[in-house]
Short mmCIF file of C-alpha atoms in Angstrom, two decimals:
data_model
loop_
_atom_site.label_atom_id
_atom_site.label_comp_id
_atom_site.label_asym_id
_atom_site.label_seq_id
_atom_site.Cartn_x
_atom_site.Cartn_y
_atom_site.Cartn_z
CA MET A 14 -2.18 -0.13 43.93
CA PRO A 15 -4.55 -2.19 41.77
CA PRO A 16 -4.06 -2.18 38.01
CA GLU A 17 -6.07 0.23 35.93
CA ARG A 18 -9.36 -1.34 34.92
CA LYS A 19 -9.65 -1.77 31.20
CA TYR A 20 -12.46 -4.25 30.81
CA ALA A 21 -15.18 -1.67 31.50
CA THR A 22 -13.92 1.24 29.49
CA SER A 23 -14.79 4.85 29.97
CA ALA A 24 -16.66 6.91 27.42
CA PRO A 25 -15.42 6.54 23.85
CA GLU A 26 -12.88 9.00 22.54
CA ASN A 27 -15.42 10.81 20.37
CA ASP A 28 -17.97 11.31 23.20
CA PRO A 29 -18.48 14.97 24.17
CA VAL A 30 -16.92 16.12 27.45
CA PRO A 31 -19.67 17.06 29.96
CA ASP A 32 -20.20 20.76 30.58
CA THR A 33 -18.64 21.82 33.89
CA ALA A 34 -21.71 23.80 34.93
CA ALA A 35 -23.94 20.79 34.22
CA VAL A 36 -21.73 18.62 36.43
CA ARG A 37 -22.11 21.14 39.28
CA ARG A 38 -25.90 21.29 38.85
CA HIS A 39 -26.37 17.48 38.73
CA PRO A 40 -23.52 15.88 40.73
CA ALA A 41 -25.50 12.75 41.65
CA LEU A 42 -26.41 12.09 38.01
CA PHE A 43 -22.81 12.34 36.82
CA ARG A 44 -21.57 10.17 39.69
CA ALA A 45 -24.05 7.52 38.59
CA ILE A 46 -22.83 7.82 34.99
CA ARG A 47 -19.21 7.38 36.09
CA ARG A 48 -20.13 4.34 38.19
CA ARG A 49 -21.95 2.80 35.21
CA GLN A 50 -18.98 3.42 32.92
CA ASN A 51 -16.50 1.99 35.41
CA PRO A 52 -18.28 -0.33 37.85
CA ARG A 53 -16.45 -1.78 40.83
CA LEU A 54 -14.92 -5.20 40.39
CA ARG A 55 -16.74 -8.34 41.47
CA ARG A 56 -14.96 -11.63 42.03
CA SER A 57 -16.72 -13.13 39.00
CA ASP A 58 -15.19 -10.42 36.81
CA ILE A 59 -11.64 -11.59 37.47
CA THR A 60 -9.93 -14.43 35.57
CA VAL A 61 -7.74 -16.67 37.73
CA THR A 62 -5.33 -18.36 35.37
CA ASP A 63 -4.42 -22.05 35.47
CA GLU A 64 -0.61 -22.23 35.42
CA ASN A 65 -0.60 -25.54 33.54
CA ALA A 66 -3.09 -24.27 30.97
CA VAL A 67 -1.04 -21.11 30.44
CA ARG A 68 2.13 -23.13 29.87
CA ARG A 69 0.36 -25.46 27.41
CA ALA A 70 -1.00 -22.45 25.52
CA VAL A 71 2.41 -20.79 25.41
CA LYS A 72 4.04 -24.02 24.21
CA ALA A 73 1.48 -24.56 21.44
CA ALA A 74 1.63 -20.97 20.20
CA SER A 75 5.43 -20.77 20.42
CA LEU A 76 6.12 -24.15 18.80
CA GLY A 77 3.64 -23.38 16.06
CA ASN A 78 5.29 -20.01 15.54
CA ALA A 79 8.72 -21.69 15.45
CA MET A 80 7.51 -23.99 12.69
CA GLU A 81 6.01 -21.08 10.74
CA TRP A 82 9.32 -19.20 10.89
CA PHE A 83 11.35 -22.31 10.18
CA ASP A 84 9.39 -22.50 6.93
CA PHE A 85 9.88 -18.81 6.22
CA GLY A 86 13.55 -18.77 7.31
CA ILE A 87 14.48 -21.56 4.90
CA TYR A 88 13.87 -19.27 1.96
CA SER A 89 16.03 -16.49 3.45
CA TYR A 90 19.02 -18.76 3.98
CA LEU A 91 18.68 -20.42 0.57
CA ALA A 92 18.26 -17.11 -1.28
CA ALA A 93 21.45 -17.46 -3.34
CA THR A 94 20.71 -21.12 -4.16
CA ILE A 95 17.11 -20.34 -5.13
CA GLY A 96 18.36 -17.54 -7.38
CA ARG A 97 20.54 -20.02 -9.26
CA VAL A 98 17.89 -22.77 -9.44
CA PHE A 99 14.79 -20.75 -10.38
CA PHE A 100 16.08 -17.85 -12.47
CA PRO A 101 18.03 -17.71 -15.76
CA SER A 102 21.80 -17.88 -15.45
CA GLY A 103 23.67 -14.62 -15.87
CA ASN A 104 24.60 -11.83 -13.50
CA ALA A 105 24.81 -13.15 -9.93
CA THR A 106 23.48 -9.85 -8.51
CA VAL A 107 20.43 -10.02 -10.79
CA GLN A 108 19.75 -13.60 -9.68
CA LEU A 109 20.02 -12.58 -6.03
CA LEU A 110 17.75 -9.57 -6.55
CA SER A 111 15.22 -11.85 -8.30
CA SER A 112 15.34 -14.25 -5.37
CA PHE A 113 14.85 -11.47 -2.80
CA ALA A 114 12.07 -9.98 -4.94
CA THR A 115 10.30 -13.35 -4.73
CA PHE A 116 10.93 -13.31 -0.98
CA ALA A 117 9.28 -9.87 -0.83
CA VAL A 118 6.30 -11.02 -2.95
CA ALA A 119 5.02 -13.12 -0.06
CA PHE A 120 4.80 -9.97 2.04
CA LEU A 121 2.55 -8.26 -0.50
CA VAL A 122 -0.32 -10.59 0.38
CA ARG A 123 0.31 -10.62 4.14
CA PRO A 124 -2.05 -7.64 4.72
CA LEU A 125 -4.73 -9.51 2.77
CA GLY A 126 -4.16 -12.57 4.95
CA GLY A 127 -4.36 -10.35 8.03
CA MET A 128 -7.65 -8.82 6.87
CA VAL A 129 -9.12 -12.30 6.28
CA PHE A 130 -7.76 -14.29 9.22
CA GLY A 131 -7.74 -11.48 11.82
CA PRO A 132 -11.49 -10.71 11.88
CA MET A 133 -12.14 -14.44 11.47
CA GLY A 134 -10.17 -15.06 14.67
CA ASP A 135 -12.30 -12.45 16.47
CA LYS A 136 -15.48 -14.22 15.32
CA ILE A 137 -14.87 -17.98 15.41
CA GLY A 138 -11.97 -18.18 17.85
CA ARG A 139 -8.21 -17.86 18.05
CA LYS A 140 -7.19 -21.53 18.00
CA LYS A 141 -9.20 -22.54 14.91
CA VAL A 142 -7.67 -19.81 12.79
CA LEU A 143 -4.16 -20.52 14.08
CA ALA A 144 -4.56 -24.18 13.08
CA LEU A 145 -5.73 -23.10 9.61
CA THR A 146 -2.75 -20.81 9.07
CA MET A 147 -0.44 -23.66 10.09
CA ILE A 148 -2.02 -25.97 7.50
CA LEU A 149 -1.68 -23.44 4.68
CA MET A 150 1.93 -22.61 5.53
CA ALA A 151 2.91 -26.30 5.58
CA ILE A 152 1.25 -26.86 2.18
CA GLY A 153 2.92 -23.82 0.61
CA THR A 154 6.38 -24.65 1.93
CA ALA A 155 6.29 -28.36 1.04
CA ALA A 156 5.02 -27.50 -2.46
CA ILE A 157 8.05 -25.27 -3.09
CA GLY A 158 10.25 -28.29 -2.39
CA LEU A 159 8.53 -30.17 -5.24
CA VAL A 160 8.75 -27.47 -7.95
CA PRO A 161 11.19 -28.30 -10.80
CA GLY A 162 13.95 -25.77 -11.49
CA TYR A 163 14.33 -23.32 -14.37
CA ALA A 164 16.55 -25.75 -16.29
CA THR A 165 13.66 -28.26 -16.36
CA ILE A 166 10.48 -26.25 -16.98
CA GLY A 167 11.80 -22.80 -17.82
CA PHE A 168 9.44 -19.86 -17.26
CA TRP A 169 7.01 -21.93 -15.17
CA ALA A 170 9.59 -22.53 -12.43
CA PRO A 171 9.61 -18.93 -11.09
CA VAL A 172 5.84 -18.68 -11.71
CA LEU A 173 5.12 -21.69 -9.48
CA LEU A 174 7.65 -20.47 -6.93
CA ILE A 175 5.86 -17.12 -6.71
CA LEU A 176 2.46 -18.85 -6.46
CA PHE A 177 3.47 -20.93 -3.44
CA ARG A 178 5.30 -17.99 -1.87
CA LEU A 179 2.00 -16.09 -2.10
CA LEU A 180 0.30 -18.95 -0.25
CA GLN A 181 3.00 -18.79 2.43
CA GLY A 182 2.56 -15.03 2.78
CA PHE A 183 -1.24 -15.26 2.90
CA SER A 184 -1.13 -17.81 5.73
CA THR A 185 1.51 -15.86 7.67
CA GLY A 186 -0.85 -12.88 7.64
CA GLY A 187 -2.87 -14.59 10.36
CA GLU A 188 0.02 -16.04 12.36
CA TYR A 189 1.75 -13.37 14.45
CA GLY A 190 -1.40 -11.44 15.36
CA GLY A 191 -3.13 -14.65 16.40
CA ALA A 192 -0.22 -16.22 18.27
CA SER A 193 0.62 -13.06 20.23
CA THR A 194 -3.09 -12.52 21.02
CA PHE A 195 -3.39 -16.15 22.13
CA ILE A 196 -0.52 -15.89 24.62
CA ALA A 197 -1.47 -12.39 25.82
CA GLU A 198 -5.05 -13.46 26.58
CA TYR A 199 -3.94 -16.58 28.46
CA ALA A 200 -1.19 -14.95 30.53
CA PRO A 201 -1.76 -13.24 33.90
CA ASP A 202 -1.43 -9.47 33.73
CA LYS A 203 1.74 -9.28 35.84
CA ARG A 204 3.62 -11.88 33.73
CA ARG A 205 2.44 -11.10 30.22
CA GLY A 206 5.88 -9.92 29.13
CA TYR A 207 7.58 -13.10 30.36
CA PHE A 208 5.11 -15.47 28.72
CA GLY A 209 4.93 -13.33 25.56
CA SER A 210 8.71 -13.56 25.15
CA PHE A 211 8.33 -17.29 24.47
CA LEU A 212 6.63 -16.42 21.17
CA GLU A 213 9.79 -14.75 19.91
CA LEU A 214 11.85 -17.53 21.46
CA GLY A 215 9.91 -19.71 19.02
CA THR A 216 10.75 -17.33 16.18
CA LEU A 217 14.45 -17.52 17.01
CA ALA A 218 14.23 -21.30 17.37
CA GLY A 219 12.61 -21.56 13.93
CA TYR A 220 15.24 -19.35 12.34
CA THR A 221 18.02 -21.22 14.16
CA GLY A 222 16.67 -24.59 13.05
CA ALA A 223 16.41 -23.40 9.45
CA ALA A 224 19.91 -21.87 9.48
CA GLY A 225 21.40 -24.94 11.19
CA LEU A 226 19.83 -27.34 8.71
CA VAL A 227 20.87 -25.28 5.68
CA THR A 228 24.41 -24.98 7.10
CA ALA A 229 24.69 -28.73 7.68
CA LEU A 230 23.37 -29.59 4.22
CA THR A 231 25.66 -27.05 2.53
CA ALA A 232 28.71 -28.38 4.38
CA TRP A 233 27.77 -31.96 3.49
CA LEU A 234 26.67 -31.56 -0.13
CA GLY A 235 28.56 -28.47 -1.28
CA THR A 236 27.21 -25.86 -3.68
CA ALA A 237 26.71 -28.32 -6.54
CA GLY A 238 24.78 -30.78 -4.40
CA MET A 239 22.60 -28.05 -2.91
CA ASP A 240 21.80 -26.66 -6.37
CA SER A 241 20.98 -30.15 -7.63
CA TRP A 242 18.65 -31.48 -4.92
CA GLY A 243 19.79 -30.58 -1.41
CA TRP A 244 17.83 -27.32 -1.32
CA ARG A 245 14.58 -29.31 -1.46
CA VAL A 246 15.12 -31.16 1.84
CA PRO A 247 14.34 -28.25 4.24
CA PHE A 248 11.19 -27.35 2.33
CA LEU A 249 9.89 -30.94 2.33
CA LEU A 250 10.35 -31.16 6.11
CA ALA A 251 7.53 -28.60 6.41
CA ALA A 252 4.84 -31.27 6.07
CA PRO A 253 5.68 -33.37 9.19
CA LEU A 254 6.61 -30.27 11.21
CA GLY A 255 3.34 -28.61 10.26
CA ALA A 256 1.40 -31.69 11.38
CA VAL A 257 3.00 -31.41 14.84
CA GLY A 258 2.05 -27.73 15.09
CA ILE A 259 -1.55 -28.38 14.03
CA TYR A 260 -1.88 -31.18 16.62
CA LEU A 261 -0.61 -28.96 19.44
CA ARG A 262 -2.89 -26.08 18.57
CA LEU A 263 -6.07 -28.09 18.16
CA ARG A 264 -5.64 -29.75 21.58
CA LEU A 265 -6.10 -26.45 23.46
CA ASP A 266 -9.18 -24.58 24.56
CA ASP A 267 -9.60 -21.07 23.25
CA THR A 268 -8.39 -18.16 25.37
CA PRO A 269 -10.28 -17.19 28.56
CA ALA A 270 -10.81 -13.66 27.20
CA PHE A 271 -12.40 -14.97 23.99
CA LEU A 272 -14.50 -17.53 25.84
CA LYS A 273 -15.89 -14.76 28.05
CA LEU A 274 -17.10 -13.06 24.91
CA GLU A 275 -18.76 -16.24 23.70
CA ASP A 276 -20.12 -17.92 26.81
CA ALA A 277 -23.34 -16.32 28.01
CA ASN A 278 -23.19 -18.40 31.19
CA VAL A 279 -20.02 -16.70 32.47
CA HIS A 280 -21.06 -14.28 35.21
CA ILE A 281 -19.42 -11.02 34.31
CA SER A 282 -20.78 -7.57 35.06
CA GLU A 283 -23.37 -6.15 32.67
CA ALA A 284 -21.18 -3.18 31.86
CA ALA A 285 -18.21 -5.37 30.95
CA ASP A 286 -20.46 -7.69 28.91
CA ALA A 287 -21.88 -4.74 26.97
CA VAL A 288 -18.42 -3.52 26.11
CA GLU A 289 -17.02 -6.91 25.11
CA THR A 290 -19.73 -8.17 22.77
CA THR A 291 -20.05 -5.29 20.30
CA ALA A 292 -18.40 -4.59 16.92
CA ARG A 293 -16.88 -8.06 16.54
CA GLY A 294 -14.05 -8.17 14.06
CA ASP A 295 -15.48 -5.58 11.68
CA LEU A 296 -12.73 -4.13 9.48
CA ALA A 297 -14.63 -0.88 9.03
CA THR A 298 -14.80 -0.49 12.80
CA ILE A 299 -11.10 -1.28 13.13
CA PHE A 300 -10.07 1.43 10.66
CA ARG A 301 -12.65 3.95 11.86
CA THR A 302 -12.35 3.56 15.62
CA HIS A 303 -8.82 2.30 16.19
CA TRP A 304 -6.88 4.14 13.48
CA ARG A 305 -4.59 5.92 15.95
CA ALA A 306 -3.49 2.64 17.50
CA LEU A 307 -3.10 1.16 13.99
CA VAL A 308 -0.78 3.99 12.91
CA LEU A 309 1.32 3.54 16.05
CA CYS A 310 1.39 -0.23 15.52
CA VAL A 311 2.58 0.21 11.91
CA ALA A 312 5.41 2.52 13.04
CA LEU A 313 6.54 0.21 15.85
CA VAL A 314 6.38 -2.92 13.73
CA GLY A 315 8.14 -1.18 10.81
CA ALA A 316 11.12 -0.24 12.96
CA TYR A 317 11.15 -3.68 14.57
CA ASN A 318 10.83 -5.61 11.29
CA ILE A 319 13.55 -3.71 9.43
CA THR A 320 16.07 -4.39 12.19
CA ASP A 321 14.83 -7.97 12.62
CA TYR A 322 15.03 -8.96 8.94
CA MET A 323 18.26 -7.06 8.47
CA LEU A 324 19.99 -9.21 11.10
CA LEU A 325 18.17 -12.56 10.96
CA SER A 326 17.48 -12.80 7.21
CA TYR A 327 19.92 -10.59 5.33
CA MET A 328 23.23 -10.81 7.25
CA PRO A 329 24.36 -14.26 5.96
CA THR A 330 23.84 -13.00 2.40
CA TYR A 331 25.70 -9.78 3.24
CA LEU A 332 28.68 -11.74 4.58
CA SER A 333 28.84 -14.03 1.54
CA ASN A 334 28.04 -11.56 -1.26
CA GLU A 335 29.59 -8.32 -0.03
CA LEU A 336 32.44 -9.59 2.19
CA HIS A 337 33.02 -12.84 0.24
CA TYR A 338 32.70 -15.27 3.13
CA THR A 339 31.39 -18.74 2.43
CA GLU A 340 27.66 -19.26 2.96
CA THR A 341 28.40 -21.80 5.70
CA HIS A 342 30.67 -19.37 7.57
CA GLY A 343 28.03 -16.62 7.62
CA LEU A 344 25.27 -18.95 8.75
CA LEU A 345 27.35 -20.41 11.58
CA ILE A 346 28.05 -16.95 13.00
CA LEU A 347 24.35 -16.09 12.79
CA VAL A 348 23.36 -19.36 14.49
CA ALA A 349 25.76 -18.62 17.36
CA THR A 350 24.29 -15.12 17.72
CA MET A 351 20.72 -16.44 17.78
CA VAL A 352 21.58 -19.05 20.40
CA VAL A 353 22.83 -16.26 22.68
CA LEU A 354 19.60 -14.31 22.10
CA MET A 355 17.53 -17.41 22.90
CA LEU A 356 19.33 -17.75 26.24
CA ILE A 357 18.42 -14.22 27.38
CA ILE A 358 15.13 -13.37 25.68
CA ASN A 359 12.93 -14.60 28.54
CA GLN A 360 14.85 -12.43 30.98
CA VAL A 361 14.10 -9.45 28.74
CA GLY A 362 10.42 -10.37 29.02
CA ARG A 363 10.73 -10.38 32.81
CA LEU A 364 12.40 -6.96 32.70
CA SER A 365 9.49 -5.57 30.67
CA ASP A 366 7.07 -6.86 33.35
CA ARG A 367 9.10 -5.25 36.10
CA PHE A 368 10.14 -1.92 34.56
CA GLY A 369 7.57 -1.50 31.79
CA ARG A 370 7.37 -2.07 28.03
CA LYS A 371 8.43 1.46 27.08
CA PRO A 372 11.84 1.53 28.84
CA VAL A 373 12.89 -1.81 27.35
CA LEU A 374 11.66 -0.96 23.85
CA MET A 375 13.32 2.46 23.99
CA THR A 376 16.60 0.82 25.01
CA GLY A 377 16.47 -1.42 21.93
CA MET A 378 15.60 1.40 19.53
CA LEU A 379 18.28 3.75 20.87
CA SER A 380 20.85 0.95 20.83
CA PHE A 381 20.20 0.33 17.14
CA PHE A 382 20.44 4.05 16.38
CA VAL A 383 23.72 4.47 18.26
CA PHE A 384 25.48 1.15 17.68
CA ALA A 385 24.40 0.02 14.19
CA ALA A 386 27.23 1.85 12.39
CA PRO A 387 29.98 0.76 14.82
CA ALA A 388 28.69 -2.83 14.65
CA PHE A 389 28.88 -2.86 10.85
CA LEU A 390 32.36 -1.33 10.93
CA LEU A 391 33.39 -4.27 13.13
CA VAL A 392 31.79 -6.73 10.70
CA ARG A 393 33.61 -5.14 7.76
CA GLN A 394 36.97 -5.56 9.49
CA GLY A 395 36.62 -9.29 8.96
CA GLY A 396 37.90 -12.04 11.18
CA LEU A 397 35.81 -14.29 13.38
CA LEU A 398 36.14 -12.17 16.52
CA ALA A 399 35.25 -8.83 14.89
CA ILE A 400 32.30 -10.23 12.92
CA SER A 401 30.96 -12.08 15.96
CA ALA A 402 31.25 -8.94 18.10
CA GLY A 403 29.43 -6.82 15.52
CA MET A 404 26.65 -9.39 15.15
CA LEU A 405 26.30 -9.70 18.92
CA ILE A 406 25.95 -5.92 19.34
CA LEU A 407 23.13 -5.93 16.79
CA GLY A 408 21.60 -9.01 18.40
CA LEU A 409 21.55 -7.51 21.91
CA SER A 410 19.80 -4.43 20.53
CA LEU A 411 17.28 -6.62 18.71
CA VAL A 412 16.50 -8.84 21.72
CA CYS A 413 15.13 -5.81 23.60
CA LEU A 414 12.49 -5.59 20.87
CA LEU A 415 11.98 -9.33 20.46
CA GLY A 416 11.39 -9.91 24.16
CA THR A 417 8.85 -7.09 24.52
CA MET A 418 6.85 -6.60 21.31
CA SER A 419 4.71 -9.72 21.63
CA ALA A 420 3.32 -8.40 24.94
CA ALA A 421 3.19 -4.71 23.98
CA LEU A 422 1.37 -4.98 20.64
CA PRO A 423 -1.73 -7.01 21.68
CA ALA A 424 -2.33 -4.59 24.58
CA MET A 425 -2.84 -1.74 22.11
CA PHE A 426 -6.27 -3.05 21.02
CA PRO A 427 -9.47 -4.15 22.85
CA THR A 428 -10.44 -7.81 23.07
CA PRO A 429 -13.34 -7.86 20.55
CA VAL A 430 -11.10 -6.62 17.71
CA ARG A 431 -7.62 -7.53 19.01
CA TYR A 432 -6.80 -10.35 16.58
CA GLY A 433 -8.12 -8.40 13.59
CA SER A 434 -6.55 -5.04 14.49
CA LEU A 435 -3.15 -6.48 15.31
CA SER A 436 -3.13 -8.69 12.20
CA VAL A 437 -3.99 -5.74 9.96
CA GLY A 438 -1.50 -3.32 11.53
CA TYR A 439 1.33 -5.83 11.86
CA ASN A 440 1.05 -7.16 8.33
CA LEU A 441 0.61 -3.80 6.64
CA SER A 442 3.89 -2.77 8.24
CA ALA A 443 5.61 -6.10 7.57
CA SER A 444 4.56 -5.87 3.92
CA LEU A 445 5.88 -2.35 3.47
CA PHE A 446 9.07 -2.59 5.52
CA GLY A 447 9.86 -6.14 6.69
CA GLY A 448 9.95 -8.42 3.66
CA THR A 449 11.37 -5.69 1.45
CA THR A 450 14.42 -5.19 3.72
CA PRO A 451 16.80 -7.64 1.98
CA LEU A 452 15.70 -6.37 -1.45
CA VAL A 453 16.04 -2.68 -0.51
CA ILE A 454 19.44 -3.13 1.15
CA THR A 455 20.81 -5.14 -1.80
CA ALA A 456 19.53 -2.49 -4.23
CA LEU A 457 20.98 0.37 -2.14
CA ILE A 458 24.40 -1.28 -1.98
CA SER A 459 24.29 -1.89 -5.73
CA ALA A 460 23.27 1.73 -6.42
CA THR A 461 25.63 3.48 -4.00
CA GLY A 462 28.51 1.05 -3.72
CA SER A 463 28.50 1.60 0.05
CA GLU A 464 28.64 -1.54 2.18
CA MET A 465 27.42 0.54 5.16
CA MET A 466 23.89 0.88 3.74
CA PRO A 467 22.44 -1.82 6.06
CA ALA A 468 23.59 0.20 9.08
CA TYR A 469 22.15 3.46 7.75
CA TYR A 470 18.84 1.77 6.93
CA ALA A 471 18.62 0.27 10.45
CA MET A 472 19.44 3.65 12.02
CA ALA A 473 16.64 5.36 10.08
CA ALA A 474 14.20 2.65 11.18
CA ALA A 475 15.32 2.95 14.79
CA LEU A 476 14.75 6.71 14.75
CA VAL A 477 11.13 6.13 13.69
CA GLY A 478 10.88 3.54 16.45
CA VAL A 479 12.09 5.99 19.10
CA VAL A 480 9.27 8.40 18.20
CA ALA A 481 6.70 5.58 18.17
CA VAL A 482 7.76 4.25 21.59
CA ALA A 483 7.60 7.77 23.03
CA CYS A 484 3.98 8.04 21.82
CA MET A 485 2.71 4.66 23.10
CA LYS A 486 0.98 4.04 26.43
CA GLU A 487 2.52 1.92 29.14
CA THR A 488 0.55 -1.32 29.50
CA ALA A 489 2.75 -3.51 31.71
CA ARG A 490 0.98 -5.20 34.67
CA GLN A 491 -2.41 -3.87 33.53
CA PRO A 492 -5.46 -5.80 32.23
CA LEU A 493 -5.91 -6.01 28.50
CA GLU A 494 -8.38 -3.45 27.22
CA GLY A 495 -11.85 -4.96 26.91
CA SER A 496 -10.99 -7.91 29.17
CA PRO A 497 -11.33 -8.46 32.93
CA PRO A 498 -8.21 -8.52 35.08
CA SER A 499 -6.23 -11.76 34.96
CA VAL A 500 -4.39 -12.97 38.08
CA GLN A 501 -2.49 -16.07 39.15
CA THR A 502 -4.21 -17.02 42.44
CA GLU A 503 -7.55 -16.81 44.25
CA GLU A 504 -5.83 -14.81 46.97
CA GLU A 505 -4.68 -12.21 44.46
CA ALA A 506 -8.22 -11.97 43.06
CA ALA A 507 -9.66 -11.45 46.56
CA GLU A 508 -7.11 -8.74 47.32
CA LEU A 509 -7.93 -7.00 44.04
CA VAL A 510 -11.66 -6.95 44.82
CA GLU A 511 -11.08 -5.79 48.37
CA SER A 512 -8.78 -3.00 47.27
CA GLN A 513 -11.57 -1.52 45.14
CA ALA A 514 -14.32 -1.84 47.75
CA PRO A 515 -15.68 1.49 49.05
CA THR A 516 -14.15 2.80 52.26
CA PRO A 517 -16.73 2.92 55.11
CA LYS A 518 -17.63 6.39 56.33
CA PHE A 519 -18.25 7.04 60.06
#
C-alpha cells in the first residue's frame, strides 16, 4: 500500500465541512474538488534520493551536532569546578547551585534563538543557518575558556561567564531543529528513523567526548590543577572543532525538500507547488495555524529533555555530591553507559522505521515511569556493579527516545515552516524543562533531603510523555507533510506512481 500523500494536503483544519445534501446534489463538482486537493502522483513529484548525498548530509549534520553538544557537555561535567572558579568561596552547595543556575541561563535564550534562526532557515535555507549556529557556538565556548576566574577579576568573572553562556544558548536555539530537519528532508521516507538516529548518535558522541576529556584531565591534573588551568582546555578546543563542523556543513547542498520550494524549474504539480510556497517561516502563522502540533511538541520534548539531562548531564554530579564518589569515577561510569547506547541507537532507529515511532517512544516513556525508581535504588546501593546496572537501565529507556525523536519531531510540521516550528517548540520546552533539570533536582534534594528526587522527577516527566505519545500521529514510512514522497530508487518511484494510477473500467 503506498504511503499517505502529504505533499498535497487536504483542506485546512478550519475549512467548513461540505453539507451532505450539497454533495449529493453536485457529486461531480465535489469529486473535482477532491481531485484538486489531492492530485494523483506524477513521476516528477517524487524525490529519488542519492545514497551518497544522504550519507554526506547525515555525516555533516551529525558531526556538527556532536561538536555543538561537546561544547555544551563540557559545562555540565565541569559544573563543580566552574562553581569553585567563578563564584565566591563558601558553601559548596551554593557554589554548585550557582553553577547550575548559570547552566540554566543559556536555556532562557534558546527560545529566542529558535524564533530567530528557525524562520531564517525556512527562508534562506537550512545549511546556511546551521553553519551560522556552529560559528556562534564555537565563539561562545572558546571565549569561556579565556575568562579569568573570580579570584582575579571578582564580580566580572560570573558576569562574563553568563554573557558567553547566553551566546551559547542563543546559537543552540537553531541547532536541533535545523539538524533534525536537514536529515529528515534528505532521508528516504522508509529509512527516516534510521538516518535520523545518527543525529542523536552525534549527541552521544559529543557528550562522550566531553566526559572522556574531562575525566582524563581530572585524573592527570587532579582537583587543584583543574581549578588552576585545566578546566580551560576543553573550552579552548571548541575553536578548531567548530571550524571542522562549519567546513562540513558548507560543503553540502541544501535539502531536496527546501530546494523544491526555491527552484521554480523543478517540475512539481501545481497543487503541490501552491501548498509548498505559502506562509514561509512566519512566526504568527506558526503560532496561529500549528499551535496544536506545537503543544504536542513541547510535551514530548519536555519529557524527553528531563530524562535526557537527568542522565547525561546531572548523574556524574549526583554520584559525586550526593553519594560521595570521585568526579572521575562518576564520569567513567557515564562514559561506559553512553558507549553502550551509541552501539545500539541506530538499531532503535531501524525499529522505529519497521514498527512505527509511537510504539518505540511509548516503550521508552513507560520504561522510565516503571524503572526509574528501581534504577536509582540500585545506584544508591553503591558498588561498581549496582551503579552500572542502574545507569544502564536508565540508558536503555533513554535510547528508545534518542533513536526516535529526531525522526518523529520534524514530521509533525509541514515543509514551509518545519525549521521554524520545530525550533520554537523544541527550544521553548528545552528552556522550561531541559536546562533547568540539574538545578531543579539539586534544589529538590536540598529542600527534601531525599536522594530519590531525580527518580521521582523523571517518573513525572515520563507520565506526561506517555500522554503526549498517545496523542501524536504515526508518521513512519510516510512522506513529510508539505513535501513530495522520497524514495531510494527509480523502480520504487515507478511502482509508487503506478499504484496510484486509476484502475481501467470495462
